[in-house]
Short mmCIF file of C-alpha atoms in Angstrom, two decimals:
data_model
loop_
_atom_site.label_atom_id
_atom_site.label_comp_id
_atom_site.label_asym_id
_atom_site.label_seq_id
_atom_site.Cartn_x
_atom_site.Cartn_y
_atom_site.Cartn_z
CA UNK D 1 0.00 0.00 0.00
CA UNK D 2 2.85 2.32 0.89
CA UNK D 3 4.68 1.51 -2.35
CA UNK D 4 1.56 2.36 -4.31
CA UNK D 5 1.25 5.69 -2.64
CA UNK D 6 4.93 6.44 -3.29
CA UNK D 7 4.59 5.68 -7.00
CA UNK D 8 1.54 7.88 -7.26
CA UNK D 9 3.38 10.77 -5.59
CA UNK D 10 6.38 10.32 -7.91
CA UNK D 11 4.13 10.28 -10.96
CA UNK D 12 2.41 13.46 -9.85
CA UNK D 13 5.74 15.16 -9.18
CA UNK D 14 7.08 13.99 -12.54
CA UNK D 15 3.99 15.36 -14.28
CA UNK D 16 4.42 18.70 -12.53
CA UNK D 17 8.08 18.85 -13.53
CA UNK D 18 7.19 18.12 -17.13
CA UNK D 19 4.67 20.97 -17.07
CA UNK D 20 7.29 23.34 -15.62
CA UNK D 21 9.83 22.24 -18.24
CA UNK D 22 7.26 22.82 -20.99
CA UNK D 23 6.50 26.26 -19.59
CA UNK D 24 10.21 27.12 -19.40
CA UNK D 25 10.76 25.92 -22.96
CA UNK D 26 7.85 28.08 -24.11
CA UNK D 27 9.25 31.10 -22.23
CA UNK D 28 12.66 30.40 -23.73
CA UNK D 29 11.12 30.26 -27.19
CA UNK D 30 9.32 33.56 -26.55
CA UNK D 31 12.57 35.14 -25.38
CA UNK D 32 14.36 33.87 -28.46
CA UNK D 33 11.68 35.40 -30.69
CA UNK D 34 11.83 38.69 -28.78
CA UNK D 35 15.63 38.67 -28.95
CA UNK D 36 15.42 38.00 -32.69
CA UNK D 37 13.00 40.90 -33.18
CA UNK D 38 15.14 43.16 -30.99
CA UNK D 39 18.21 42.13 -32.97
CA UNK D 40 16.41 42.98 -36.24
CA UNK D 41 15.32 46.37 -34.85
CA UNK D 42 18.84 47.07 -33.58
CA UNK D 43 20.32 46.01 -36.91
CA UNK D 44 17.88 48.29 -38.73
CA UNK D 45 18.73 51.15 -36.37
CA UNK D 46 22.44 50.87 -37.01
CA UNK D 47 22.52 49.69 -40.62
CA UNK D 48 19.20 50.82 -42.07
CA UNK D 49 19.45 54.45 -40.91
CA UNK D 50 21.97 57.21 -41.54
CA UNK D 51 23.69 56.55 -38.20
CA UNK D 52 26.82 54.49 -37.69
CA UNK D 53 28.25 53.12 -34.45
CA UNK D 54 31.47 51.91 -32.94
CA UNK D 55 32.20 49.68 -29.97
CA UNK D 56 35.48 49.79 -28.07
CA UNK D 57 37.02 47.58 -25.42
CA UNK D 58 38.62 49.87 -22.87
CA UNK D 59 41.33 47.41 -21.79
CA UNK D 60 42.72 46.08 -25.09
CA UNK D 61 41.53 49.02 -27.24
CA UNK D 62 40.02 46.69 -29.82
CA UNK D 63 37.09 48.18 -31.63
CA UNK D 64 34.28 47.39 -33.99
CA UNK D 65 32.98 49.76 -36.66
CA UNK D 66 29.57 49.38 -38.29
CA UNK D 67 29.32 49.37 -42.08
CA UNK D 68 27.42 52.66 -41.99
CA UNK D 69 30.23 54.36 -40.05
CA UNK D 70 32.80 52.94 -42.50
CA UNK D 71 30.71 54.36 -45.34
CA UNK D 72 30.48 57.73 -43.59
CA UNK D 73 34.25 57.83 -43.23
CA UNK D 74 34.66 56.95 -46.88
CA UNK D 75 37.13 54.12 -46.17
CA UNK D 76 37.21 50.38 -46.80
CA UNK D 77 36.60 48.04 -43.92
CA UNK D 78 39.91 46.18 -44.25
CA UNK D 79 41.83 49.46 -44.00
CA UNK D 80 40.02 50.72 -40.90
CA UNK D 81 39.94 47.46 -39.00
CA UNK D 82 43.63 46.86 -39.56
CA UNK D 83 44.55 49.77 -37.29
CA UNK D 84 44.14 50.23 -33.58
CA UNK D 85 41.68 52.72 -32.23
CA UNK D 86 44.17 55.41 -31.17
CA UNK D 87 46.04 55.43 -34.47
CA UNK D 88 42.77 55.46 -36.41
CA UNK D 89 41.37 58.38 -34.48
CA UNK D 90 44.58 60.38 -34.64
CA UNK D 91 44.58 59.98 -38.42
CA UNK D 92 40.98 60.71 -39.28
CA UNK D 93 40.02 63.37 -36.71
CA UNK D 94 40.71 66.93 -37.80
CA UNK D 95 43.84 68.10 -35.89
CA UNK D 96 42.11 71.08 -34.27
CA UNK D 97 39.40 68.77 -32.84
CA UNK D 98 41.72 66.00 -31.54
CA UNK D 99 42.31 67.56 -28.08
CA UNK D 100 38.57 67.95 -27.43
CA UNK D 101 37.72 64.40 -28.55
CA UNK D 102 40.61 62.93 -26.52
CA UNK D 103 39.56 64.82 -23.41
CA UNK D 104 35.99 63.51 -23.42
CA UNK D 105 37.05 59.99 -24.44
CA UNK D 106 39.55 59.73 -21.57
CA UNK D 107 36.94 60.92 -19.09
CA UNK D 108 34.50 58.29 -20.37
CA UNK D 109 37.11 55.47 -20.26
CA UNK D 110 38.02 56.37 -16.68
CA UNK D 111 34.32 56.44 -15.72
CA UNK D 112 34.71 60.11 -14.77
CA UNK D 113 31.63 60.75 -16.90
CA UNK D 114 28.91 58.32 -17.97
CA UNK D 115 28.35 59.75 -21.47
CA UNK D 116 29.12 62.65 -23.75
CA UNK D 117 27.68 64.33 -26.84
CA UNK D 118 30.09 66.05 -29.18
CA UNK D 119 30.43 67.57 -32.67
CA UNK D 120 33.78 67.20 -34.43
CA UNK D 121 35.33 66.99 -37.87
CA UNK D 122 37.04 64.05 -39.57
CA UNK D 123 39.11 63.77 -42.72
CA UNK D 124 37.65 61.24 -45.13
CA UNK D 125 39.60 59.03 -47.48
CA UNK D 126 39.05 61.63 -50.22
CA UNK D 127 40.70 64.26 -47.98
CA UNK D 128 37.40 66.01 -47.41
CA UNK D 129 36.22 67.46 -44.09
CA UNK D 130 33.10 65.84 -42.68
CA UNK D 131 31.20 67.01 -39.62
CA UNK D 132 30.04 64.22 -37.26
CA UNK D 133 27.84 64.21 -34.22
CA UNK D 134 28.84 61.52 -31.73
CA UNK D 135 27.03 60.36 -28.62
CA UNK D 136 29.10 57.87 -26.58
CA UNK D 137 28.32 56.13 -23.27
CA UNK D 138 29.51 53.27 -21.07
CA UNK D 139 27.80 50.14 -22.38
CA UNK D 140 29.28 47.59 -19.94
CA UNK D 141 31.13 47.77 -16.60
CA UNK D 142 33.26 45.17 -14.79
CA UNK D 143 32.70 43.90 -11.25
CA UNK D 144 34.60 46.89 -9.82
CA UNK D 145 32.24 49.30 -11.61
CA UNK D 146 34.85 50.50 -14.12
CA UNK D 147 34.09 50.97 -17.80
CA UNK D 148 34.73 47.84 -19.80
CA UNK D 149 32.95 48.50 -23.12
CA UNK D 150 32.13 51.86 -24.67
CA UNK D 151 29.54 52.37 -27.42
CA UNK D 152 29.41 55.40 -29.72
CA UNK D 153 26.61 56.35 -32.08
CA UNK D 154 27.70 58.61 -34.96
CA UNK D 155 25.73 60.59 -37.54
CA UNK D 156 26.84 62.94 -40.31
CA UNK D 157 25.77 66.56 -39.72
CA UNK D 158 27.43 68.30 -42.65
CA UNK D 159 24.12 69.75 -43.88
CA UNK D 160 23.26 70.94 -40.39
CA UNK D 161 26.69 72.53 -39.90
CA UNK D 162 26.57 74.14 -43.33
CA UNK D 163 23.16 75.55 -42.48
CA UNK D 164 24.46 76.77 -39.12
CA UNK D 165 27.40 78.40 -40.89
CA UNK D 166 25.06 80.11 -43.34
CA UNK D 167 22.81 81.23 -40.51
CA UNK D 168 25.77 82.50 -38.47
CA UNK D 169 27.14 84.36 -41.45
CA UNK D 170 23.70 85.80 -42.17
CA UNK D 171 23.32 86.80 -38.53
CA UNK D 172 26.75 88.45 -38.58
CA UNK D 173 25.94 90.28 -41.79
CA UNK D 174 22.62 91.35 -40.31
CA UNK D 175 24.32 92.63 -37.15
CA UNK D 176 26.98 94.41 -39.21
CA UNK D 177 24.22 95.90 -41.33
CA UNK D 178 22.37 97.14 -38.26
CA UNK D 179 25.53 98.69 -36.86
CA UNK D 180 26.53 100.39 -40.10
CA UNK D 181 23.10 101.41 -41.38
CA UNK D 182 22.26 105.11 -41.28
CA UNK D 183 18.76 104.49 -39.93
CA UNK D 184 18.25 104.01 -36.21
CA UNK D 185 16.95 100.61 -35.07
CA UNK D 186 15.40 99.66 -31.70
CA UNK D 187 13.92 96.24 -30.87
CA UNK D 188 11.55 95.97 -27.93
CA UNK D 189 10.02 93.01 -26.17
CA UNK D 190 6.41 93.48 -25.13
CA UNK D 191 5.59 92.75 -21.47
CA UNK D 192 1.91 92.62 -20.62
CA UNK D 193 0.93 92.36 -16.96
CA UNK D 194 -1.56 89.75 -15.74
CA UNK D 195 -3.58 92.13 -13.57
CA UNK D 196 -6.99 93.47 -14.48
CA UNK D 197 -5.60 96.73 -15.87
CA UNK D 198 -3.41 94.75 -18.30
CA UNK D 199 -0.60 97.33 -18.29
CA UNK D 200 1.84 97.10 -21.20
CA UNK D 201 5.53 97.90 -21.01
CA UNK D 202 8.40 97.50 -23.44
CA UNK D 203 11.87 96.18 -22.60
CA UNK D 204 14.85 96.78 -24.82
CA UNK D 205 16.35 93.83 -26.69
CA UNK D 206 18.77 95.69 -28.95
CA UNK D 207 19.69 99.14 -30.27
CA UNK D 208 22.15 100.09 -33.03
CA UNK D 209 24.75 102.86 -33.09
CA UNK D 210 22.73 105.01 -35.45
CA UNK D 211 20.16 105.65 -32.70
CA UNK D 212 22.88 107.12 -30.48
CA UNK D 213 24.27 109.16 -33.37
CA UNK D 214 20.89 110.48 -34.47
CA UNK D 215 19.03 111.04 -31.20
CA UNK D 216 19.63 111.85 -27.55
CA UNK D 217 18.95 108.20 -26.64
CA UNK D 218 21.97 106.18 -25.44
CA UNK D 219 22.49 102.40 -25.36
CA UNK D 220 23.75 102.46 -21.76
CA UNK D 221 20.46 103.97 -20.64
CA UNK D 222 18.46 101.28 -22.42
CA UNK D 223 20.06 98.07 -21.17
CA UNK D 224 17.83 96.14 -18.74
CA UNK D 225 15.36 99.01 -18.59
CA UNK D 226 11.76 99.38 -19.58
CA UNK D 227 10.50 102.15 -21.83
CA UNK D 228 8.78 103.85 -18.88
CA UNK D 229 12.13 104.46 -17.19
CA UNK D 230 14.15 105.68 -20.17
CA UNK D 231 12.06 107.56 -22.72
CA UNK D 232 11.84 110.93 -20.97
CA UNK D 233 9.28 113.59 -21.78
CA UNK D 234 10.67 114.33 -25.23
CA UNK D 235 9.96 110.78 -26.47
CA UNK D 236 6.73 110.12 -24.59
CA UNK D 237 4.76 110.01 -27.84
CA UNK D 238 6.70 106.86 -28.85
CA UNK D 239 4.94 104.88 -26.14
CA UNK D 240 1.56 105.67 -27.70
CA UNK D 241 2.94 104.69 -31.10
CA UNK D 242 4.26 101.38 -29.72
CA UNK D 243 0.97 100.64 -28.01
CA UNK D 244 -1.04 101.41 -31.14
CA UNK D 245 1.21 99.15 -33.22
CA UNK D 246 0.83 96.31 -30.73
CA UNK D 247 -2.94 96.68 -30.29
CA UNK D 248 -4.02 96.96 -33.94
CA UNK D 249 -1.24 94.64 -35.24
CA UNK D 250 -0.37 96.94 -38.15
CA UNK D 251 2.74 99.01 -38.98
CA UNK D 252 2.63 102.70 -38.06
CA UNK D 253 4.42 105.70 -39.55
CA UNK D 254 4.86 109.26 -38.33
CA UNK D 255 7.23 112.23 -38.44
CA UNK D 256 8.82 113.75 -35.37
CA UNK D 257 10.92 116.82 -34.61
CA UNK D 258 13.51 116.20 -31.90
CA UNK D 259 14.16 119.59 -30.36
CA UNK D 260 17.11 118.27 -28.34
CA UNK D 261 19.20 117.48 -31.45
CA UNK D 262 17.28 119.83 -33.77
CA UNK D 263 16.54 117.11 -36.31
CA UNK D 264 13.47 115.76 -38.10
CA UNK D 265 12.85 112.00 -38.15
CA UNK D 266 10.54 109.63 -39.98
CA UNK D 267 9.58 106.90 -37.51
CA UNK D 268 8.23 103.48 -38.51
CA UNK D 269 7.01 100.73 -36.19
CA UNK D 270 6.05 97.14 -36.97
CA UNK D 271 5.82 93.72 -35.31
CA UNK D 272 8.39 91.13 -36.49
CA UNK D 273 6.91 88.64 -33.99
CA UNK D 274 3.88 88.48 -31.74
CA UNK D 275 5.63 89.83 -28.65
CA UNK D 276 8.12 92.23 -30.26
CA UNK D 277 8.02 95.73 -31.73
CA UNK D 278 10.66 97.38 -33.92
CA UNK D 279 11.18 101.16 -34.18
CA UNK D 280 13.27 102.63 -37.00
CA UNK D 281 14.51 106.23 -37.10
CA UNK D 282 15.20 107.82 -40.49
CA UNK D 283 16.79 111.28 -40.50
CA UNK D 284 14.73 113.42 -42.88
CA UNK D 285 16.06 116.82 -41.81
CA UNK D 286 17.54 117.63 -45.22
CA UNK D 287 14.37 116.49 -46.91
CA UNK D 288 12.20 118.61 -44.60
CA UNK D 289 14.41 121.65 -45.22
CA UNK D 290 14.17 121.05 -48.96
CA UNK D 291 10.41 120.55 -48.70
CA UNK D 292 10.04 123.78 -46.73
CA UNK D 293 12.11 125.69 -49.28
CA UNK D 294 10.14 124.12 -52.11
CA UNK D 295 6.89 125.00 -50.35
CA UNK D 296 8.05 128.60 -49.86
CA UNK D 297 9.13 128.83 -53.50
CA UNK D 298 5.88 127.27 -54.62
CA UNK D 299 3.86 129.67 -52.47
CA UNK D 300 5.90 132.61 -53.78
CA UNK D 301 5.42 131.45 -57.36
CA UNK D 302 1.72 130.89 -56.73
CA UNK D 303 1.40 134.38 -55.24
CA UNK D 304 3.13 135.86 -58.28
CA UNK D 305 0.93 133.83 -60.62
CA UNK D 306 -2.31 134.62 -58.79
CA UNK D 307 -1.57 138.32 -58.40
CA UNK D 308 -0.69 138.90 -62.04
CA UNK D 309 -3.92 140.67 -62.94
CA UNK D 310 -3.36 141.06 -66.65
CA UNK D 311 -1.73 137.67 -67.18
CA UNK D 312 -3.82 134.55 -67.70
CA UNK D 313 -1.69 131.50 -66.92
CA UNK D 314 -2.90 127.95 -67.31
CA UNK D 315 -1.37 124.53 -67.89
CA UNK D 316 -3.17 121.63 -69.55
CA UNK D 317 -2.07 118.12 -70.34
CA UNK D 318 -1.79 116.96 -73.94
CA UNK D 319 -5.50 116.07 -73.97
CA UNK D 320 -6.47 119.56 -72.76
CA UNK D 321 -7.26 118.79 -69.11
CA UNK D 322 -6.41 121.65 -66.74
CA UNK D 323 -3.48 120.95 -64.40
CA UNK D 324 -2.98 124.51 -63.14
CA UNK D 325 -4.73 127.86 -63.53
CA UNK D 326 -4.28 131.25 -61.88
CA UNK D 327 -6.94 133.49 -60.43
CA UNK D 328 -7.00 135.81 -63.45
CA UNK D 329 -7.86 132.98 -65.84
CA UNK D 330 -10.56 131.63 -63.53
CA UNK D 331 -12.03 135.12 -63.08
CA UNK D 332 -12.36 135.69 -66.82
CA UNK D 333 -14.56 132.57 -67.06
CA UNK D 334 -16.43 133.29 -63.83
CA UNK D 335 -15.07 130.28 -61.94
CA UNK D 336 -12.73 129.47 -59.08
CA UNK D 337 -9.43 127.67 -59.59
CA UNK D 338 -10.71 124.52 -57.90
CA UNK D 339 -13.71 124.43 -60.22
CA UNK D 340 -11.45 124.40 -63.28
CA UNK D 341 -8.87 121.82 -62.22
CA UNK D 342 -9.20 118.36 -63.76
CA UNK D 343 -11.74 119.66 -66.28
CA UNK D 344 -11.08 119.76 -70.00
CA UNK D 345 -10.65 123.13 -71.72
CA UNK D 346 -13.55 122.24 -74.01
CA UNK D 347 -15.85 122.28 -70.98
CA UNK D 348 -14.76 125.77 -69.87
CA UNK D 349 -13.37 127.94 -72.65
CA UNK D 350 -15.26 129.33 -75.59
CA UNK D 351 -15.39 126.96 -78.59
CA UNK D 352 -13.04 129.13 -80.65
CA UNK D 353 -10.46 129.29 -77.84
CA UNK D 354 -10.66 125.55 -77.08
CA UNK D 355 -10.30 124.62 -80.76
CA UNK D 356 -7.35 126.98 -81.18
CA UNK D 357 -5.68 125.53 -78.07
CA UNK D 358 -6.03 121.95 -79.30
CA UNK D 359 -4.61 122.91 -82.72
CA UNK D 360 -1.64 124.65 -81.13
CA UNK D 361 -0.94 121.57 -78.98
CA UNK D 362 -0.48 119.48 -82.12
CA UNK D 363 1.69 122.17 -83.69
CA UNK D 364 3.84 122.34 -80.56
CA UNK D 365 4.28 118.55 -80.49
CA UNK D 366 5.37 118.56 -84.12
CA UNK D 367 7.72 121.56 -83.98
CA UNK D 368 8.68 121.56 -80.27
CA UNK D 369 9.10 125.32 -80.67
CA UNK D 370 7.59 128.14 -78.64
CA UNK D 371 4.57 129.79 -80.28
CA UNK D 372 3.71 133.45 -79.69
CA UNK D 373 0.87 135.34 -81.38
CA UNK D 374 -2.07 137.66 -80.81
CA UNK D 375 -5.48 136.14 -80.17
CA UNK D 376 -8.91 137.72 -79.87
CA UNK D 377 -11.92 136.05 -78.26
CA UNK D 378 -15.39 136.96 -77.06
CA UNK D 379 -15.76 135.59 -73.53
CA UNK D 380 -18.98 136.04 -71.57
CA UNK D 381 -20.07 138.86 -73.91
CA UNK D 382 -16.80 140.81 -73.71
CA UNK D 383 -14.07 141.20 -76.31
CA UNK D 384 -10.60 140.20 -75.14
CA UNK D 385 -7.26 140.64 -76.87
CA UNK D 386 -4.30 138.53 -75.74
CA UNK D 387 -0.64 138.31 -76.55
CA UNK D 388 -0.40 134.55 -76.15
CA UNK D 389 2.75 132.48 -75.62
CA UNK D 390 2.54 128.68 -75.52
CA UNK D 391 5.28 126.10 -74.95
CA UNK D 392 5.62 122.42 -74.07
CA UNK D 393 6.58 120.98 -70.66
CA UNK D 394 8.70 117.81 -70.69
CA UNK D 395 9.13 115.01 -68.15
CA UNK D 396 12.47 113.54 -67.03
CA UNK D 397 12.47 111.29 -70.13
CA UNK D 398 12.12 114.34 -72.40
CA UNK D 399 8.57 113.37 -73.36
CA UNK D 400 6.06 116.27 -73.55
CA UNK D 401 3.30 115.88 -71.00
CA UNK D 402 1.71 119.35 -70.78
CA UNK D 403 1.34 122.76 -72.43
CA UNK D 404 1.84 126.02 -70.57
CA UNK D 405 -0.04 129.07 -71.85
CA UNK D 406 0.81 132.62 -70.77
CA UNK D 407 -1.79 135.05 -72.15
CA UNK D 408 -1.18 138.75 -71.51
CA UNK D 409 -4.36 140.75 -71.84
CA UNK D 410 -3.75 143.69 -74.17
CA UNK D 411 -7.36 144.80 -74.68
CA UNK D 412 -6.75 148.30 -73.26
CA UNK D 413 -3.48 148.57 -75.16
CA UNK D 414 -5.28 147.66 -78.35
CA UNK D 415 -7.86 150.42 -77.66
CA UNK D 416 -5.09 153.00 -77.14
CA UNK D 417 -3.33 151.71 -80.22
CA UNK D 418 -6.52 152.07 -82.23
CA UNK D 419 -7.12 155.60 -80.92
CA UNK D 420 -3.53 156.55 -81.69
CA UNK D 421 -3.92 155.18 -85.20
CA UNK D 422 -7.04 157.31 -85.72
CA UNK D 423 -5.26 160.42 -84.47
CA UNK D 424 -2.29 159.71 -86.70
CA UNK D 425 -4.61 159.34 -89.66
CA UNK D 426 -6.15 162.74 -88.84
CA UNK D 427 -2.72 164.36 -88.48
CA UNK D 428 -1.52 162.86 -91.73
CA UNK D 429 -4.63 164.12 -93.52
CA UNK D 430 -4.13 167.61 -92.09
CA UNK D 431 -0.47 167.62 -93.02
CA UNK D 432 -1.11 166.54 -96.57
CA UNK D 433 -3.76 169.21 -97.11
CA UNK D 434 -1.97 172.06 -95.33
CA UNK D 435 -1.12 175.17 -97.51
CA UNK D 436 2.42 175.27 -96.10
CA UNK D 437 5.35 172.84 -96.14
CA UNK D 438 5.30 170.43 -93.18
CA UNK D 439 8.43 168.51 -92.43
CA UNK D 440 9.06 165.92 -89.68
CA UNK D 441 12.64 165.00 -88.73
CA UNK D 442 14.06 162.49 -86.26
CA UNK D 443 16.95 163.25 -83.93
CA UNK D 444 19.40 162.18 -86.63
CA UNK D 445 18.03 164.91 -88.90
CA UNK D 446 16.52 162.29 -91.22
CA UNK D 447 13.24 163.19 -92.89
CA UNK D 448 10.35 161.14 -91.66
CA UNK D 449 7.54 163.01 -93.40
CA UNK D 450 7.10 165.76 -95.92
CA UNK D 451 3.69 166.83 -97.18
CA UNK D 452 2.58 167.50 -100.73
CA UNK D 453 3.10 171.26 -100.39
CA UNK D 454 6.64 170.65 -99.25
CA UNK D 455 7.38 168.44 -102.24
CA UNK D 456 5.87 171.12 -104.46
CA UNK D 457 8.03 173.86 -102.92
CA UNK D 458 11.21 171.75 -102.96
CA UNK D 459 10.45 170.30 -106.36
CA UNK D 460 11.20 166.75 -105.08
CA UNK D 461 9.20 163.58 -105.04
CA UNK D 462 8.33 162.18 -101.58
CA UNK D 463 10.65 159.17 -101.91
CA UNK D 464 13.54 161.51 -102.79
CA UNK D 465 13.23 163.29 -99.47
CA UNK D 466 12.00 160.75 -96.88
CA UNK D 467 14.88 158.94 -95.22
CA UNK D 468 17.50 161.51 -96.32
CA UNK D 469 19.43 163.82 -94.01
CA UNK D 470 17.81 167.23 -94.17
CA UNK D 471 20.77 169.35 -93.15
CA UNK D 472 23.63 169.22 -95.54
CA UNK D 473 21.61 167.86 -98.43
CA UNK D 474 18.65 170.20 -98.58
CA UNK D 475 19.62 173.12 -96.37
CA UNK D 476 22.30 175.53 -97.73
CA UNK D 477 25.82 175.23 -96.38
CA UNK D 478 25.83 178.66 -94.83
CA UNK D 479 22.73 177.82 -92.72
CA UNK D 480 23.82 174.32 -91.56
CA UNK D 481 26.04 175.71 -88.78
CA UNK D 482 23.21 177.83 -87.39
CA UNK D 483 21.02 174.76 -86.64
CA UNK D 484 20.28 174.15 -82.98
CA UNK D 485 17.45 172.18 -81.40
CA UNK D 486 15.21 174.30 -79.22
CA UNK D 487 11.57 173.65 -78.37
CA UNK D 488 9.08 176.08 -79.90
CA UNK D 489 11.75 177.90 -81.90
CA UNK D 490 11.35 179.75 -85.21
CA UNK D 491 14.14 179.70 -87.77
CA UNK D 492 14.77 181.38 -91.05
CA UNK D 493 16.72 179.11 -93.33
CA UNK D 494 17.58 178.79 -96.97
CA UNK D 495 16.99 175.51 -98.74
CA UNK D 496 18.03 174.43 -102.18
CA UNK D 497 15.42 173.29 -104.62
CA UNK D 498 16.02 170.31 -106.85
CA UNK D 499 16.54 172.49 -109.88
#
């Protein structure tokens, strides 16, 4: 009975052991599969990506290089693996970077540090410089806790370094530009409080030399200060400009006279980023002085133009649209200057005047010569006479763009001229019909006029006398010396007849 019980117990124990062995075999199989998958992932990480790796034994300095690292270095495996680690590194690492790499590697081998991350340059087989990023750490330690195996993961960062170089060069150029530019430049950081009032202040990030040269603001006063503490009363308006720029999120522009330095500035503000505001100062003093002088000259010219009562001045474009008129021209047509501007001459002037103006524009364009003539028009029921001068105006490309007309009103002069002509006609009629000789001389003693009675007395034709010198040719020699000019004088002289 006892033997039977013992056999049963042994069978049960044997069965339990078999189950445990089966479970252990299954766990072992699972671990093998997991290890296989991990090995595939690790192999993909080191060989299927752009990273390479190396493994080094601290004690005998033997090392292993992955195929990717060999490819990165541009060397064949048999060449690299035939050399010890120290010789290899001394040959391929750029000389300037050797001390830094050696320093960190020694610290890692002595367990002074547990890992390091470093950028350095190597010389490839083709004698080209290649930037690498290396992250190394202690992979295995001995029983005393000292480093036994070191693992390094390496990736090429040439593109990154090239980009950094470009960015650094661009940053340097930008900084140099800011420091050498003539315009002032101030960069502020916006600080908004969290309280209910939501107060806004502006802290300086940077300022260029031009600001100090142009204004009374100094860099030393800006550093680590807010705008409230540095602007002073003379620049208080800038705070409102900064606030407006920040609140409406749009650039602002204004002009400002700095009485401290006696200069005019054009000030622009804009937001390069959400929490920053830039102010630029542009010295426009010379421009403002020129503008003021131009404005004064323009006002003076306009005053001269508008106060020329008998001169009608107007400028039209080639199509006849008014660009400028003076008060005298507007008054003749019963309009104001503003009412005439931008209107065509055909809408304002009399048809005859408008047609004549258009014709003269074409003549001017063809000949490019000044035109001056007399013109007569009936305007608003009144007769006007003008001495008109017209000429082209040219742009900076020597292309005509407008016609300037200067019309001098000579209506009264024409009336006087007409009256004088009538009087002269009367005098000439009287002279010709007078019963005595009438003679008119100029100051050179030349005969200007002789009437019919005079020609009859002298027995000369009119053309034989007019234009000739009276004394010496017609007056006897003995009386020539007696001639003196006196107003209202009576002389007795002898003259020689033709025959």
